[in-house]
Amino acid sequence: MEEELISIKNSAIPLILDAKEEKELEELKLQFLGRNGKLTLALKKITKVPPEKRKEFGMLANEVKEALEEAILNQAKTLKGSVKEKIREKIDVTNPGIKPPLGHLHLVTQAIDEITDIFEKIGFERVRYPEVEWDWYSFEALNFPKNHPARDDWETFFIKEEVHPKYGPMILTPHTSSGQIREMQRRKPPIRMLNIAKTYRRQSDISHVPMFHQFEGLVIDKDIAITHLKGTLDYFVKSFFGENRKSRIRPYHFQFTEPSFEVDVSCGVCNGKGCKVCKSGWLELGGAGMVHPNVLKAGGIDPQEYTGFAFGFGPERCMMMKEGLELDDLRLIYSNKLEFLEQF
Ligand code: FA5
């Protein structure tokens, strides 16, 4: 029986040293040391060895087992080394490496950064308020009575949550105007707020995305008038779109501003004369107006003492107008298509 152990050792070692691949080595390991391997089966025969010889048999068995394991380990190291050597032979280490491709900021992030810089220069402070908001901040405090039909224009996503006795249902902010009230609650005038945030509406078509951004400006101080609003809009339009561009305000209706306006920027192609791109000479930017006295009251500010203006635009649309982009589908902006994104 001892001879059997020695013969296993003598046959296994040359095979191990001859193995050319790791797989072959694995197979040899199984063949000799596996559960039904030759050595394992031979060891089981220890019960047949006379008791006085068992110790000696055991020692020899261990010796053979260790020898095989060590040979396998060494051969594995040798094989790894030779693989590395082969790779080294193929690679010319003096060649310059391949640079991993570098990404860049998304075009909407670029627009947001630029807009922030423009407004910070004239003292606006960028703030952020919750994306998941109470109905009260988005509607009621903004002078929309409960069940007012104008609420339908902000096609709102509702969160399945308990309705708050004062603040009503929980929603995803459909516009950044909710930040007006939060800002008034946070500090006393003078206020110059720039609230840029994600906004959500149940809209998805070629000119609407369900998640977009808005930037909301709010200025509250003593004697703030429409001229301040118009001056701010002109400053923004010239800084963002170019020195030769103009802004225009048209009468409109929002619940939370009085008077309210729609804001346009003169077309960059025809400079306000009217062309194929714009038709009227103007492109629509967003909404604006003088803060409604009821909104000031809801924010804890005395409308007898203070007045203010607000505006809310979409950076996605601003970016498209600036770049002169005529996207067939606005949803492309958030499609993660590299061919599109790499252009900006
Ligand atoms: C508002 O949301 C008002 N809160 C704006 C405002 C603020 C008025 C302060 C007065 C004072 P409106 O629903 O028009 O207004 O949205 C403003 C801008 O958001 C639009 O001009 C557009 O640029 C952008 N916008 C609205 N819905 C979408 C949408 N689904 N996808 C992409 N952009 C959108």
Short mmCIF file of C-alpha atoms and ligand atoms in Angstrom, two decimals:
data_model
loop_
_atom_site.label_atom_id
_atom_site.label_comp_id
_atom_site.label_asym_id
_atom_site.label_seq_id
_atom_site.Cartn_x
_atom_site.Cartn_y
_atom_site.Cartn_z
CA MET A 1 0.00 0.00 0.00
CA GLU A 2 2.90 2.31 0.67
CA GLU A 3 4.13 1.48 -2.81
CA GLU A 4 0.84 2.69 -4.19
CA LEU A 5 1.38 6.11 -2.53
CA ILE A 6 4.87 6.37 -3.94
CA SER A 7 3.75 5.38 -7.40
CA ILE A 8 0.96 8.02 -7.29
CA LYS A 9 3.57 10.62 -6.38
CA ASN A 10 5.93 9.49 -9.13
CA SER A 11 3.27 9.56 -11.80
CA ALA A 12 1.64 12.83 -10.68
CA ILE A 13 4.68 15.11 -10.33
CA PRO A 14 5.91 14.86 -13.97
CA LEU A 15 2.36 15.38 -15.23
CA ILE A 16 2.01 18.50 -13.07
CA LEU A 17 5.35 19.90 -14.21
CA ASP A 18 4.29 19.27 -17.80
CA ALA A 19 0.96 21.13 -17.55
CA LYS A 20 0.80 23.95 -20.11
CA GLU A 21 -2.40 25.68 -19.02
CA GLU A 22 -4.21 26.45 -15.79
CA LYS A 23 -7.15 24.33 -16.94
CA GLU A 24 -4.93 21.29 -17.34
CA LEU A 25 -3.54 21.89 -13.86
CA GLU A 26 -7.06 22.09 -12.44
CA GLU A 27 -7.90 18.75 -14.04
CA LEU A 28 -4.77 17.12 -12.55
CA LYS A 29 -5.66 18.49 -9.15
CA LEU A 30 -9.06 16.84 -9.43
CA GLN A 31 -7.56 13.64 -10.77
CA PHE A 32 -5.24 13.20 -7.78
CA LEU A 33 -6.53 15.31 -4.91
CA GLY A 34 -10.27 15.62 -5.71
CA ARG A 35 -12.98 13.81 -3.75
CA ASN A 36 -12.58 10.74 -5.95
CA GLY A 37 -8.98 11.47 -6.79
CA LYS A 38 -6.35 8.70 -6.82
CA LEU A 39 -4.58 9.89 -3.67
CA THR A 40 -7.83 10.49 -1.78
CA LEU A 41 -9.03 6.94 -2.59
CA ALA A 42 -5.65 5.48 -1.63
CA LEU A 43 -5.81 7.30 1.73
CA LYS A 44 -9.18 5.75 2.48
CA LYS A 45 -7.46 2.37 2.54
CA ILE A 46 -5.80 3.31 5.86
CA THR A 47 -8.45 1.18 7.60
CA LYS A 48 -6.91 -1.89 5.99
CA VAL A 49 -3.38 -1.06 7.22
CA PRO A 50 -2.38 -3.02 10.34
CA PRO A 51 -2.66 -0.70 13.40
CA GLU A 52 1.09 -0.75 14.14
CA LYS A 53 1.86 0.54 10.63
CA ARG A 54 -0.87 3.20 10.43
CA LYS A 55 1.25 6.04 11.84
CA GLU A 56 3.97 5.46 9.28
CA PHE A 57 1.38 5.18 6.48
CA GLY A 58 -0.26 8.39 7.60
CA MET A 59 3.03 10.31 7.60
CA LEU A 60 3.86 9.08 4.10
CA ALA A 61 0.39 9.95 2.85
CA ASN A 62 0.74 13.52 4.19
CA GLU A 63 4.14 13.85 2.62
CA VAL A 64 2.79 12.78 -0.81
CA LYS A 65 -0.22 15.09 -0.49
CA GLU A 66 1.97 18.09 0.43
CA ALA A 67 4.36 17.32 -2.42
CA LEU A 68 1.53 17.28 -4.96
CA GLU A 69 -0.03 20.47 -3.58
CA GLU A 70 3.28 22.29 -3.63
CA ALA A 71 4.00 21.15 -7.20
CA ILE A 72 0.57 22.36 -8.34
CA LEU A 73 1.07 25.74 -6.64
CA ASN A 74 4.50 26.25 -8.13
CA GLN A 75 3.36 25.24 -11.60
CA ALA A 76 0.41 27.65 -11.36
CA LYS A 77 2.83 30.48 -10.54
CA THR A 78 5.08 29.52 -13.43
CA LEU A 79 2.13 29.48 -15.83
CA LYS A 80 0.95 32.92 -14.67
CA GLY A 81 4.46 34.28 -15.12
CA SER A 82 4.69 32.96 -18.65
CA VAL A 83 1.29 34.45 -19.58
CA LYS A 84 2.51 37.82 -18.35
CA GLU A 85 5.70 37.33 -20.27
CA LYS A 86 3.74 36.63 -23.44
CA ILE A 87 1.61 39.76 -22.96
CA ARG A 88 4.75 41.78 -22.32
CA GLU A 89 6.24 40.46 -25.55
CA LYS A 90 3.14 41.64 -27.48
CA ILE A 91 2.89 45.10 -25.90
CA ASP A 92 5.28 47.81 -26.86
CA VAL A 93 5.44 49.66 -23.57
CA THR A 94 7.07 52.63 -25.23
CA ASN A 95 3.83 53.32 -27.19
CA PRO A 96 1.71 56.14 -25.72
CA GLY A 97 -1.37 54.75 -23.91
CA ILE A 98 -4.98 55.09 -25.10
CA LYS A 99 -6.61 58.02 -23.34
CA PRO A 100 -10.03 57.21 -21.85
CA PRO A 101 -12.71 59.42 -23.45
CA LEU A 102 -13.51 62.51 -21.35
CA GLY A 103 -17.13 63.55 -20.87
CA HIS A 104 -18.40 67.07 -20.32
CA LEU A 105 -21.27 68.76 -18.54
CA HIS A 106 -24.74 68.18 -19.96
CA LEU A 107 -26.03 71.11 -22.02
CA VAL A 108 -28.75 71.88 -19.48
CA THR A 109 -26.15 71.96 -16.67
CA GLN A 110 -24.05 74.31 -18.81
CA ALA A 111 -27.08 76.58 -19.28
CA ILE A 112 -27.89 76.50 -15.54
CA ASP A 113 -24.29 77.43 -14.64
CA GLU A 114 -24.31 80.30 -17.10
CA ILE A 115 -27.70 81.59 -15.90
CA THR A 116 -26.51 81.40 -12.26
CA ASP A 117 -23.37 83.45 -13.08
CA ILE A 118 -25.40 86.10 -14.91
CA PHE A 119 -27.81 86.64 -12.02
CA GLU A 120 -25.19 86.39 -9.27
CA LYS A 121 -23.43 89.38 -10.85
CA ILE A 122 -26.44 91.57 -10.02
CA GLY A 123 -26.87 90.24 -6.50
CA PHE A 124 -29.30 87.33 -6.92
CA GLU A 125 -28.70 84.45 -4.52
CA ARG A 126 -29.18 80.91 -5.81
CA VAL A 127 -31.38 78.78 -3.57
CA ARG A 128 -32.92 75.33 -3.68
CA TYR A 129 -36.24 74.22 -2.30
CA PRO A 130 -37.93 70.80 -2.06
CA GLU A 131 -38.80 68.97 -5.28
CA VAL A 132 -41.47 67.09 -3.39
CA GLU A 133 -43.70 69.87 -2.17
CA TRP A 134 -47.05 70.57 -0.54
CA ASP A 135 -49.97 71.74 -2.66
CA TRP A 136 -50.20 74.82 -0.41
CA TYR A 137 -46.78 76.16 -1.47
CA SER A 138 -47.33 75.46 -5.17
CA PHE A 139 -50.90 76.66 -5.45
CA GLU A 140 -52.86 77.90 -2.49
CA ALA A 141 -50.30 80.36 -1.14
CA LEU A 142 -49.83 81.52 -4.75
CA ASN A 143 -53.41 82.72 -4.84
CA PHE A 144 -55.01 79.67 -6.49
CA PRO A 145 -58.14 78.92 -4.47
CA LYS A 146 -58.90 75.20 -3.96
CA ASN A 147 -60.31 73.58 -7.13
CA HIS A 148 -59.50 76.68 -9.22
CA PRO A 149 -59.51 75.66 -12.92
CA ALA A 150 -56.18 77.46 -13.58
CA ARG A 151 -54.48 74.70 -11.55
CA ASP A 152 -55.12 72.37 -14.51
CA ASP A 153 -52.50 74.30 -16.54
CA TRP A 154 -49.84 72.88 -14.20
CA GLU A 155 -50.64 69.25 -14.91
CA THR A 156 -49.47 68.00 -11.55
CA PHE A 157 -48.15 64.67 -10.28
CA PHE A 158 -49.62 63.74 -6.90
CA ILE A 159 -47.81 61.64 -4.30
CA LYS A 160 -49.76 58.87 -2.57
CA GLU A 161 -49.50 60.31 0.93
CA GLU A 162 -51.83 61.41 3.65
CA VAL A 163 -53.34 64.83 2.90
CA HIS A 164 -51.99 67.44 5.34
CA PRO A 165 -54.74 69.35 7.18
CA LYS A 166 -53.16 72.73 6.32
CA TYR A 167 -50.84 72.07 3.36
CA GLY A 168 -53.08 69.64 1.45
CA PRO A 169 -51.79 66.85 -0.83
CA MET A 170 -48.11 66.16 -1.45
CA ILE A 171 -47.01 66.78 -5.06
CA LEU A 172 -43.95 67.01 -7.32
CA THR A 173 -43.22 70.74 -7.85
CA PRO A 174 -44.91 71.67 -11.15
CA HIS A 175 -43.12 75.06 -11.14
CA THR A 176 -40.42 76.84 -9.17
CA SER A 177 -42.87 79.53 -8.02
CA SER A 178 -43.42 77.54 -4.78
CA GLY A 179 -39.91 78.79 -3.92
CA GLN A 180 -41.28 82.35 -3.72
CA ILE A 181 -43.23 81.54 -0.56
CA ARG A 182 -40.42 79.46 0.95
CA GLU A 183 -37.98 82.34 0.37
CA MET A 184 -40.32 84.90 1.95
CA GLN A 185 -40.67 82.61 4.96
CA ARG A 186 -36.91 82.18 5.17
CA ARG A 187 -35.95 85.85 5.32
CA LYS A 188 -37.17 89.42 5.37
CA PRO A 189 -36.82 91.76 2.33
CA PRO A 190 -34.75 92.90 0.53
CA ILE A 191 -34.96 89.60 -1.38
CA ARG A 192 -33.17 88.71 -4.62
CA MET A 193 -33.74 85.02 -5.15
CA LEU A 194 -32.79 82.73 -8.01
CA ASN A 195 -34.45 79.35 -7.52
CA ILE A 196 -33.32 76.80 -10.12
CA ALA A 197 -34.84 73.36 -9.73
CA LYS A 198 -36.27 70.31 -11.41
CA THR A 199 -39.98 70.60 -12.12
CA TYR A 200 -42.49 67.93 -13.13
CA ARG A 201 -45.68 67.91 -15.17
CA ARG A 202 -47.85 65.21 -16.72
CA GLN A 203 -46.72 66.27 -20.19
CA SER A 204 -44.73 64.40 -22.78
CA ASP A 205 -44.72 65.38 -26.44
CA ILE A 206 -42.34 66.92 -28.96
CA SER A 207 -42.23 70.26 -27.12
CA HIS A 208 -42.73 69.06 -23.52
CA VAL A 209 -40.78 66.75 -21.23
CA PRO A 210 -42.27 65.38 -17.97
CA MET A 211 -39.17 66.45 -16.01
CA PHE A 212 -37.63 69.79 -16.91
CA HIS A 213 -36.05 72.72 -15.10
CA GLN A 214 -37.15 76.22 -14.31
CA PHE A 215 -35.30 79.22 -13.00
CA GLU A 216 -37.36 81.58 -10.92
CA GLY A 217 -36.30 85.10 -10.09
CA LEU A 218 -37.90 86.94 -7.19
CA VAL A 219 -37.11 90.50 -6.09
CA ILE A 220 -38.90 92.10 -3.13
CA ASP A 221 -38.04 95.47 -1.68
CA LYS A 222 -39.53 98.89 -1.12
CA ASP A 223 -40.70 100.64 -4.32
CA ILE A 224 -39.97 97.81 -6.76
CA ALA A 225 -41.70 98.62 -10.07
CA ILE A 226 -42.23 97.10 -13.51
CA THR A 227 -39.23 99.09 -14.79
CA HIS A 228 -36.99 97.04 -12.48
CA LEU A 229 -38.43 93.86 -13.95
CA LYS A 230 -37.95 95.11 -17.52
CA GLY A 231 -34.37 96.22 -16.77
CA THR A 232 -33.56 92.81 -15.27
CA LEU A 233 -35.06 90.98 -18.27
CA ASP A 234 -33.06 93.16 -20.71
CA TYR A 235 -29.89 92.51 -18.74
CA PHE A 236 -30.50 88.75 -18.80
CA VAL A 237 -31.40 88.62 -22.48
CA LYS A 238 -28.31 90.59 -23.52
CA SER A 239 -25.98 88.61 -21.24
CA PHE A 240 -27.30 85.17 -22.22
CA PHE A 241 -28.33 85.58 -25.86
CA GLY A 242 -26.08 88.44 -27.01
CA GLU A 243 -25.72 92.25 -26.88
CA ASN A 244 -27.98 92.87 -29.89
CA ARG A 245 -30.99 90.98 -28.44
CA LYS A 246 -33.98 92.71 -26.82
CA SER A 247 -36.72 91.60 -24.44
CA ARG A 248 -40.43 92.32 -24.74
CA ILE A 249 -43.29 91.89 -22.27
CA ARG A 250 -46.89 91.19 -23.31
CA PRO A 251 -49.97 91.21 -21.05
CA TYR A 252 -50.93 87.75 -19.75
CA HIS A 253 -52.57 86.14 -16.76
CA PHE A 254 -51.04 84.27 -13.83
CA GLN A 255 -52.83 83.85 -10.50
CA PHE A 256 -49.76 84.87 -8.50
CA THR A 257 -48.75 88.08 -10.33
CA GLU A 258 -50.64 91.28 -11.08
CA PRO A 259 -50.07 92.56 -13.68
CA SER A 260 -48.74 89.45 -15.43
CA PHE A 261 -46.70 89.18 -18.61
CA GLU A 262 -45.35 86.78 -21.13
CA VAL A 263 -41.73 87.55 -21.92
CA ASP A 264 -40.25 87.29 -25.42
CA VAL A 265 -36.72 87.62 -26.76
CA SER A 266 -36.05 89.14 -30.18
CA CYS A 267 -35.15 86.53 -32.80
CA GLY A 268 -31.41 86.15 -33.33
CA VAL A 269 -31.84 85.47 -37.05
CA CYS A 270 -33.96 88.47 -38.15
CA ASN A 271 -33.44 90.72 -35.11
CA GLY A 272 -37.16 91.25 -34.51
CA LYS A 273 -38.24 91.83 -38.13
CA GLY A 274 -39.88 88.43 -38.68
CA CYS A 275 -38.44 85.45 -40.52
CA LYS A 276 -39.05 81.75 -41.26
CA VAL A 277 -37.64 80.69 -37.87
CA CYS A 278 -39.68 82.97 -35.61
CA LYS A 279 -42.48 84.22 -37.89
CA SER A 280 -43.26 87.21 -35.60
CA GLY A 281 -39.71 88.41 -34.92
CA TRP A 282 -39.95 87.20 -31.30
CA LEU A 283 -39.46 83.94 -29.42
CA GLU A 284 -41.32 83.09 -26.22
CA LEU A 285 -39.20 82.91 -23.05
CA GLY A 286 -41.66 82.38 -20.18
CA GLY A 287 -43.82 84.15 -17.61
CA ALA A 288 -43.31 87.14 -15.32
CA GLY A 289 -45.17 89.80 -13.36
CA MET A 290 -45.46 91.88 -10.22
CA VAL A 291 -45.94 89.71 -7.11
CA HIS A 292 -49.65 89.61 -6.18
CA PRO A 293 -50.42 91.24 -2.77
CA ASN A 294 -52.09 87.98 -1.63
CA VAL A 295 -48.82 86.11 -2.31
CA LEU A 296 -46.83 88.63 -0.26
CA LYS A 297 -49.36 88.19 2.57
CA ALA A 298 -49.11 84.38 2.38
CA GLY A 299 -45.33 84.76 2.69
CA GLY A 300 -45.73 87.00 5.75
CA ILE A 301 -44.77 90.27 4.00
CA ASP A 302 -46.83 93.46 4.24
CA PRO A 303 -47.94 94.47 0.69
CA GLN A 304 -48.43 98.05 1.90
CA GLU A 305 -44.74 98.30 2.65
CA TYR A 306 -43.16 96.09 -0.02
CA THR A 307 -43.63 95.28 -3.69
CA GLY A 308 -41.83 92.79 -5.90
CA PHE A 309 -41.48 91.14 -9.28
CA ALA A 310 -41.01 87.51 -10.32
CA PHE A 311 -40.27 85.58 -13.48
CA GLY A 312 -39.99 81.90 -14.37
CA PHE A 313 -38.31 80.47 -17.47
CA GLY A 314 -37.08 77.08 -18.67
CA PRO A 315 -33.30 76.66 -19.15
CA GLU A 316 -33.95 73.88 -21.71
CA ARG A 317 -35.93 76.23 -23.97
CA CYS A 318 -33.46 79.11 -23.36
CA MET A 319 -30.56 76.86 -24.36
CA MET A 320 -32.36 75.76 -27.53
CA MET A 321 -33.09 79.35 -28.50
CA LYS A 322 -29.53 80.43 -27.81
CA GLU A 323 -28.02 77.65 -29.89
CA GLY A 324 -30.62 78.21 -32.63
CA LEU A 325 -31.56 74.56 -32.15
CA GLU A 326 -34.61 73.38 -33.99
CA LEU A 327 -35.17 70.07 -32.26
CA ASP A 328 -37.85 67.89 -33.77
CA ASP A 329 -38.40 66.55 -30.28
CA LEU A 330 -37.45 68.28 -26.99
CA ARG A 331 -37.24 64.86 -25.32
CA LEU A 332 -33.95 64.30 -27.17
CA ILE A 333 -32.27 66.51 -24.53
CA TYR A 334 -32.81 63.82 -21.89
CA SER A 335 -32.39 60.80 -24.17
CA ASN A 336 -28.68 60.20 -23.31
CA LYS A 337 -27.87 59.89 -27.02
CA LEU A 338 -24.14 60.56 -27.22
CA GLU A 339 -24.24 61.67 -30.90
CA PHE A 340 -26.54 64.49 -29.79
CA LEU A 341 -24.87 65.39 -26.47
CA GLU A 342 -21.32 65.41 -27.83
CA GLN A 343 -22.17 68.43 -29.98
CA PHE A 344 -22.40 70.79 -26.99
C1 FA5 B 1 -44.92 78.99 -15.00
O1 FA5 B 1 -44.63 77.87 -14.65
C2 FA5 B 1 -44.91 80.16 -14.05
N1 FA5 B 1 -44.65 79.66 -12.73
C3 FA5 B 1 -43.87 81.19 -14.49
C4 FA5 B 1 -43.93 82.46 -13.74
C5 FA5 B 1 -43.07 82.68 -12.67
C6 FA5 B 1 -44.87 83.44 -14.07
C7 FA5 B 1 -43.12 83.87 -11.94
C8 FA5 B 1 -44.93 84.61 -13.36
C9 FA5 B 1 -44.05 84.83 -12.32
P1 FA5 B 1 -45.26 78.31 -17.51
O2 FA5 B 1 -46.20 77.20 -17.23
O3 FA5 B 1 -45.53 79.13 -18.71
O4 FA5 B 1 -45.22 79.33 -16.29
O5 FA5 B 1 -43.78 77.72 -17.58
C10 FA5 B 1 -42.65 78.56 -17.70
C11 FA5 B 1 -41.63 77.95 -18.65
O6 FA5 B 1 -41.30 76.62 -18.25
C12 FA5 B 1 -42.11 77.80 -20.08
O7 FA5 B 1 -41.95 78.99 -20.81
C13 FA5 B 1 -41.18 76.72 -20.61
O8 FA5 B 1 -39.93 77.27 -20.97
C14 FA5 B 1 -40.97 75.84 -19.41
N2 FA5 B 1 -41.83 74.64 -19.46
C15 FA5 B 1 -43.09 74.49 -19.02
N3 FA5 B 1 -43.53 73.23 -19.19
C16 FA5 B 1 -42.53 72.56 -19.79
C17 FA5 B 1 -42.35 71.20 -20.21
N4 FA5 B 1 -43.29 70.25 -20.03
N5 FA5 B 1 -41.16 70.85 -20.81
C18 FA5 B 1 -40.19 71.78 -20.94
N6 FA5 B 1 -40.28 73.06 -20.53
C19 FA5 B 1 -41.43 73.46 -19.97
#
